[in-house]
């Protein structure tokens, strides 16, 4: 087992550019920056983005834990609760999770190609073509109804309110 230690995010960037790591132990509190910034640099590196990642901190606030886990860490350990067994368990779990993610990533292009071929084959089927055409027609009819409703609105205040609603930021954005 090889262990590399870096003292700054700049050194981290150099290390992840030249080495392929299996696991990162990231301290949340750094002399310059923080562990979330370091995590972001690891995730942006093609060579190491799928490695196991564990955040270690003296801060046991739930917001810090949630931020680290949502940010891409596989586990989170506080320094107060740190033990050899806790670290060992976290390392094994993070390595296993990273390995599963790497295996899924390897199969993703094949899965996309299988789906693409299935869609192409389905679109060549006349029954599927008929179903798609029916769905498109139905959507067009619904948009025509919506357009007619908009055209028939005579109250200018309602129109301005509708337009204002479109300008407001959405609470939920799905990608």
PDB file of C-alpha atoms in Angstrom:
ATOM      1  CA  UNK A   1       0.000   0.000   0.000  1.00  0.00           C
ATOM      2  CA  UNK A   2       1.281   3.452  -0.940  1.00  0.00           C
ATOM      3  CA  UNK A   3       0.235   6.558   0.960  1.00  0.00           C
ATOM      4  CA  UNK A   4       0.665  10.063  -0.449  1.00  0.00           C
ATOM      5  CA  UNK A   5       0.048  13.173   1.629  1.00  0.00           C
ATOM      6  CA  UNK A   6      -0.422  16.675   0.241  1.00  0.00           C
ATOM      7  CA  UNK A   7      -0.412  19.991   2.079  1.00  0.00           C
ATOM      8  CA  UNK A   8      -2.469  22.089  -0.320  1.00  0.00           C
ATOM      9  CA  UNK A   9      -5.050  21.908  -3.067  1.00  0.00           C
ATOM     10  CA  UNK A  10      -2.310  22.849  -5.557  1.00  0.00           C
ATOM     11  CA  UNK A  11      -0.305  19.790  -4.465  1.00  0.00           C
ATOM     12  CA  UNK A  12      -3.477  17.706  -4.685  1.00  0.00           C
ATOM     13  CA  UNK A  13      -3.969  18.833  -8.281  1.00  0.00           C
ATOM     14  CA  UNK A  14      -0.401  17.797  -9.120  1.00  0.00           C
ATOM     15  CA  UNK A  15      -0.838  14.415  -7.432  1.00  0.00           C
ATOM     16  CA  UNK A  16      -4.138  13.529  -9.120  1.00  0.00           C
ATOM     17  CA  UNK A  17      -2.698  14.449 -12.519  1.00  0.00           C
ATOM     18  CA  UNK A  18       0.170  11.974 -12.210  1.00  0.00           C
ATOM     19  CA  UNK A  19      -1.302   9.122 -10.100  1.00  0.00           C
ATOM     20  CA  UNK A  20      -4.398   6.941 -10.188  1.00  0.00           C
ATOM     21  CA  UNK A  21      -5.565   6.564  -6.582  1.00  0.00           C
ATOM     22  CA  UNK A  22      -7.916   3.996  -5.090  1.00  0.00           C
ATOM     23  CA  UNK A  23      -8.960   6.056  -2.074  1.00  0.00           C
ATOM     24  CA  UNK A  24      -8.888   9.639  -0.807  1.00  0.00           C
ATOM     25  CA  UNK A  25      -9.023  10.600   2.877  1.00  0.00           C
ATOM     26  CA  UNK A  26      -9.930  14.289   2.816  1.00  0.00           C
ATOM     27  CA  UNK A  27      -9.678  16.552   5.866  1.00  0.00           C
ATOM     28  CA  UNK A  28     -12.547  19.039   5.899  1.00  0.00           C
ATOM     29  CA  UNK A  29     -10.522  21.832   7.520  1.00  0.00           C
ATOM     30  CA  UNK A  30      -7.481  22.748   5.430  1.00  0.00           C
ATOM     31  CA  UNK A  31      -4.952  25.562   5.946  1.00  0.00           C
ATOM     32  CA  UNK A  32      -6.132  27.074   2.652  1.00  0.00           C
ATOM     33  CA  UNK A  33      -9.604  26.151   1.379  1.00  0.00           C
ATOM     34  CA  UNK A  34     -11.648  23.272   2.710  1.00  0.00           C
ATOM     35  CA  UNK A  35     -12.311  19.612   2.101  1.00  0.00           C
ATOM     36  CA  UNK A  36     -15.245  20.329  -0.191  1.00  0.00           C
ATOM     37  CA  UNK A  37     -12.941  22.270  -2.516  1.00  0.00           C
ATOM     38  CA  UNK A  38     -10.450  19.393  -2.435  1.00  0.00           C
ATOM     39  CA  UNK A  39     -13.261  16.938  -3.178  1.00  0.00           C
ATOM     40  CA  UNK A  40     -14.344  19.068  -6.125  1.00  0.00           C
ATOM     41  CA  UNK A  41     -10.809  18.948  -7.543  1.00  0.00           C
ATOM     42  CA  UNK A  42     -10.751  15.141  -7.226  1.00  0.00           C
ATOM     43  CA  UNK A  43     -14.148  14.831  -8.924  1.00  0.00           C
ATOM     44  CA  UNK A  44     -13.027  17.007 -11.835  1.00  0.00           C
ATOM     45  CA  UNK A  45     -10.037  14.743 -12.493  1.00  0.00           C
ATOM     46  CA  UNK A  46     -10.843  12.005 -15.032  1.00  0.00           C
ATOM     47  CA  UNK A  47      -8.181   9.688 -13.642  1.00  0.00           C
ATOM     48  CA  UNK A  48      -9.468   9.769 -10.052  1.00  0.00           C
ATOM     49  CA  UNK A  49     -13.126  10.799 -10.058  1.00  0.00           C
ATOM     50  CA  UNK A  50     -14.288   7.222  -9.416  1.00  0.00           C
ATOM     51  CA  UNK A  51     -11.914   6.587  -6.482  1.00  0.00           C
ATOM     52  CA  UNK A  52     -13.266   6.040  -2.975  1.00  0.00           C
ATOM     53  CA  UNK A  53     -13.632   9.265  -0.988  1.00  0.00           C
ATOM     54  CA  UNK A  54     -13.944   9.727   2.777  1.00  0.00           C
ATOM     55  CA  UNK A  55     -14.289  13.128   4.468  1.00  0.00           C
ATOM     56  CA  UNK A  56     -12.708  13.462   7.921  1.00  0.00           C
ATOM     57  CA  UNK A  57     -13.486  16.397  10.207  1.00  0.00           C
ATOM     58  CA  UNK A  58     -13.666  17.625  13.758  1.00  0.00           C
ATOM     59  CA  UNK A  59     -17.043  19.172  12.950  1.00  0.00           C
ATOM     60  CA  UNK A  60     -19.933  16.810  13.621  1.00  0.00           C
ATOM     61  CA  UNK A  61     -22.616  19.213  12.369  1.00  0.00           C
ATOM     62  CA  UNK A  62     -25.185  17.439  10.243  1.00  0.00           C
ATOM     63  CA  UNK A  63     -24.953  20.131   7.560  1.00  0.00           C
ATOM     64  CA  UNK A  64     -21.262  19.334   7.047  1.00  0.00           C
ATOM     65  CA  UNK A  65     -21.999  15.617   6.859  1.00  0.00           C
ATOM     66  CA  UNK A  66     -24.823  16.117   4.360  1.00  0.00           C
ATOM     67  CA  UNK A  67     -22.691  18.481   2.265  1.00  0.00           C
ATOM     68  CA  UNK A  68     -19.866  15.931   2.069  1.00  0.00           C
ATOM     69  CA  UNK A  69     -22.120  12.998   1.224  1.00  0.00           C
ATOM     70  CA  UNK A  70     -24.079  14.942  -1.397  1.00  0.00           C
ATOM     71  CA  UNK A  71     -20.798  16.275  -2.733  1.00  0.00           C
ATOM     72  CA  UNK A  72     -19.605  12.795  -3.636  1.00  0.00           C
ATOM     73  CA  UNK A  73     -18.006  11.249  -0.552  1.00  0.00           C
ATOM     74  CA  UNK A  74     -18.670   7.608   0.156  1.00  0.00           C
ATOM     75  CA  UNK A  75     -18.341   8.068   3.911  1.00  0.00           C
ATOM     76  CA  UNK A  76     -17.790  10.656   6.620  1.00  0.00           C
ATOM     77  CA  UNK A  77     -15.842  10.299   9.865  1.00  0.00           C
ATOM     78  CA  UNK A  78     -15.521  12.702  12.775  1.00  0.00           C
ATOM     79  CA  UNK A  79     -12.173  12.943  14.546  1.00  0.00           C
ATOM     80  CA  UNK A  80     -13.836  12.476  17.952  1.00  0.00           C
ATOM     81  CA  UNK A  81     -15.351   9.141  16.939  1.00  0.00           C
ATOM     82  CA  UNK A  82     -12.350   7.983  14.902  1.00  0.00           C
ATOM     83  CA  UNK A  83     -11.021   4.540  15.713  1.00  0.00           C
ATOM     84  CA  UNK A  84      -8.978   1.990  13.835  1.00  0.00           C
ATOM     85  CA  UNK A  85     -12.091  -0.108  13.269  1.00  0.00           C
ATOM     86  CA  UNK A  86     -14.237   2.840  12.138  1.00  0.00           C
ATOM     87  CA  UNK A  87     -11.546   3.955   9.682  1.00  0.00           C
ATOM     88  CA  UNK A  88     -11.027   0.401   8.427  1.00  0.00           C
ATOM     89  CA  UNK A  89     -14.773  -0.103   7.890  1.00  0.00           C
ATOM     90  CA  UNK A  90     -15.155   3.254   6.136  1.00  0.00           C
ATOM     91  CA  UNK A  91     -12.184   2.505   3.872  1.00  0.00           C
ATOM     92  CA  UNK A  92     -13.505  -0.931   2.898  1.00  0.00           C
ATOM     93  CA  UNK A  93     -16.997   0.449   2.236  1.00  0.00           C
ATOM     94  CA  UNK A  94     -15.660   3.376   0.184  1.00  0.00           C
ATOM     95  CA  UNK A  95     -13.394   1.094  -1.859  1.00  0.00           C
ATOM     96  CA  UNK A  96     -16.279  -1.321  -2.510  1.00  0.00           C
ATOM     97  CA  UNK A  97     -18.642   1.500  -3.512  1.00  0.00           C
ATOM     98  CA  UNK A  98     -15.993   2.972  -5.814  1.00  0.00           C
ATOM     99  CA  UNK A  99     -15.361  -0.422  -7.400  1.00  0.00           C
ATOM    100  CA  UNK A 100     -19.089  -0.902  -8.093  1.00  0.00           C
ATOM    101  CA  UNK A 101     -19.274   2.583  -9.618  1.00  0.00           C
ATOM    102  CA  UNK A 102     -16.271   1.825 -11.829  1.00  0.00           C
ATOM    103  CA  UNK A 103     -17.887  -1.415 -13.008  1.00  0.00           C
ATOM    104  CA  UNK A 104     -21.111   0.422 -13.827  1.00  0.00           C
ATOM    105  CA  UNK A 105     -19.150   3.065 -15.723  1.00  0.00           C
ATOM    106  CA  UNK A 106     -17.466   0.372 -17.803  1.00  0.00           C
ATOM    107  CA  UNK A 107     -20.820  -1.068 -18.867  1.00  0.00           C
ATOM    108  CA  UNK A 108     -22.575   2.259 -19.472  1.00  0.00           C
ATOM    109  CA  UNK A 109     -21.518   2.693 -23.145  1.00  0.00           C
ATOM    110  CA  UNK A 110     -22.665  -0.860 -23.916  1.00  0.00           C
ATOM    111  CA  UNK A 111     -25.993  -0.259 -22.189  1.00  0.00           C
ATOM    112  CA  UNK A 112     -26.535   2.980 -24.104  1.00  0.00           C
ATOM    113  CA  UNK A 113     -25.815   1.204 -27.391  1.00  0.00           C
ATOM    114  CA  UNK A 114     -28.258  -1.599 -26.549  1.00  0.00           C
ATOM    115  CA  UNK A 115     -30.946   0.976 -25.708  1.00  0.00           C
ATOM    116  CA  UNK A 116     -30.217   2.914 -28.908  1.00  0.00           C
ATOM    117  CA  UNK A 117     -30.486  -0.252 -31.008  1.00  0.00           C
ATOM    118  CA  UNK A 118     -33.734  -1.159 -29.264  1.00  0.00           C
ATOM    119  CA  UNK A 119     -35.214   2.270 -29.948  1.00  0.00           C
ATOM    120  CA  UNK A 120     -34.162   2.150 -33.604  1.00  0.00           C
ATOM    121  CA  UNK A 121     -35.717  -1.304 -33.978  1.00  0.00           C
ATOM    122  CA  UNK A 122     -38.889  -0.173 -32.199  1.00  0.00           C
ATOM    123  CA  UNK A 123     -39.246   2.887 -34.434  1.00  0.00           C
ATOM    124  CA  UNK A 124     -39.087   0.622 -37.486  1.00  0.00           C
ATOM    125  CA  UNK A 125     -42.105  -1.315 -36.207  1.00  0.00           C
ATOM    126  CA  UNK A 126     -45.348  -0.012 -37.757  1.00  0.00           C
ATOM    127  CA  UNK A 127     -47.364  -0.493 -34.550  1.00  0.00           C
ATOM    128  CA  UNK A 128     -44.860   1.566 -32.559  1.00  0.00           C
ATOM    129  CA  UNK A 129     -44.837   4.216 -35.292  1.00  0.00           C
ATOM    130  CA  UNK A 130     -48.627   4.436 -35.042  1.00  0.00           C
ATOM    131  CA  UNK A 131     -48.443   4.815 -31.248  1.00  0.00           C
ATOM    132  CA  UNK A 132     -45.829   7.564 -31.527  1.00  0.00           C
ATOM    133  CA  UNK A 133     -47.885   9.411 -34.139  1.00  0.00           C
ATOM    134  CA  UNK A 134     -50.968   9.174 -31.884  1.00  0.00           C
ATOM    135  CA  UNK A 135     -49.017  10.571 -28.922  1.00  0.00           C
ATOM    136  CA  UNK A 136     -47.661  13.451 -31.007  1.00  0.00           C
ATOM    137  CA  UNK A 137     -51.137  14.266 -32.308  1.00  0.00           C
ATOM    138  CA  UNK A 138     -52.530  14.203 -28.770  1.00  0.00           C
ATOM    139  CA  UNK A 139     -49.789  16.558 -27.545  1.00  0.00           C
ATOM    140  CA  UNK A 140     -50.405  18.925 -30.466  1.00  0.00           C
ATOM    141  CA  UNK A 141     -54.136  18.989 -29.713  1.00  0.00           C
ATOM    142  CA  UNK A 142     -53.427  19.809 -26.072  1.00  0.00           C
ATOM    143  CA  UNK A 143     -51.047  22.614 -27.071  1.00  0.00           C
ATOM    144  CA  UNK A 144     -53.651  23.951 -29.490  1.00  0.00           C
ATOM    145  CA  UNK A 145     -56.176  24.022 -26.629  1.00  0.00           C
ATOM    146  CA  UNK A 146     -53.691  25.851 -24.412  1.00  0.00           C
ATOM    147  CA  UNK A 147     -52.937  28.328 -27.216  1.00  0.00           C
ATOM    148  CA  UNK A 148     -56.653  28.918 -27.814  1.00  0.00           C
ATOM    149  CA  UNK A 149     -57.188  29.500 -24.099  1.00  0.00           C
ATOM    150  CA  UNK A 150     -54.391  32.062 -24.086  1.00  0.00           C
ATOM    151  CA  UNK A 151     -55.775  33.795 -27.168  1.00  0.00           C
ATOM    152  CA  UNK A 152     -59.274  33.939 -25.635  1.00  0.00           C
ATOM    153  CA  UNK A 153     -58.165  35.576 -22.395  1.00  0.00           C
ATOM    154  CA  UNK A 154     -59.444  39.113 -22.483  1.00  0.00           C
ATOM    155  CA  UNK A 155     -58.292  40.250 -19.065  1.00  0.00           C
ATOM    156  CA  UNK A 156     -54.918  41.982 -19.474  1.00  0.00           C
ATOM    157  CA  UNK A 157     -54.144  41.585 -15.765  1.00  0.00           C
ATOM    158  CA  UNK A 158     -54.434  37.800 -16.099  1.00  0.00           C
ATOM    159  CA  UNK A 159     -52.046  37.846 -19.068  1.00  0.00           C
ATOM    160  CA  UNK A 160     -49.502  39.945 -17.186  1.00  0.00           C
ATOM    161  CA  UNK A 161     -49.754  37.609 -14.178  1.00  0.00           C
ATOM    162  CA  UNK A 162     -49.199  34.595 -16.424  1.00  0.00           C
ATOM    163  CA  UNK A 163     -46.168  36.197 -18.066  1.00  0.00           C
ATOM    164  CA  UNK A 164     -44.779  37.187 -14.665  1.00  0.00           C
ATOM    165  CA  UNK A 165     -45.115  33.590 -13.498  1.00  0.00           C
ATOM    166  CA  UNK A 166     -43.000  32.442 -16.436  1.00  0.00           C
ATOM    167  CA  UNK A 167     -40.269  34.887 -15.433  1.00  0.00           C
ATOM    168  CA  UNK A 168     -40.113  33.602 -11.836  1.00  0.00           C
ATOM    169  CA  UNK A 169     -37.413  31.074 -11.005  1.00  0.00           C
ATOM    170  CA  UNK A 170     -38.698  27.545 -10.622  1.00  0.00           C
ATOM    171  CA  UNK A 171     -38.411  25.942  -7.216  1.00  0.00           C
ATOM    172  CA  UNK A 172     -37.499  22.609  -8.737  1.00  0.00           C
ATOM    173  CA  UNK A 173     -35.159  22.093 -11.657  1.00  0.00           C
ATOM    174  CA  UNK A 174     -34.678  18.607 -13.039  1.00  0.00           C
ATOM    175  CA  UNK A 175     -31.828  17.649 -15.333  1.00  0.00           C
TER     176      UNK A 175
END
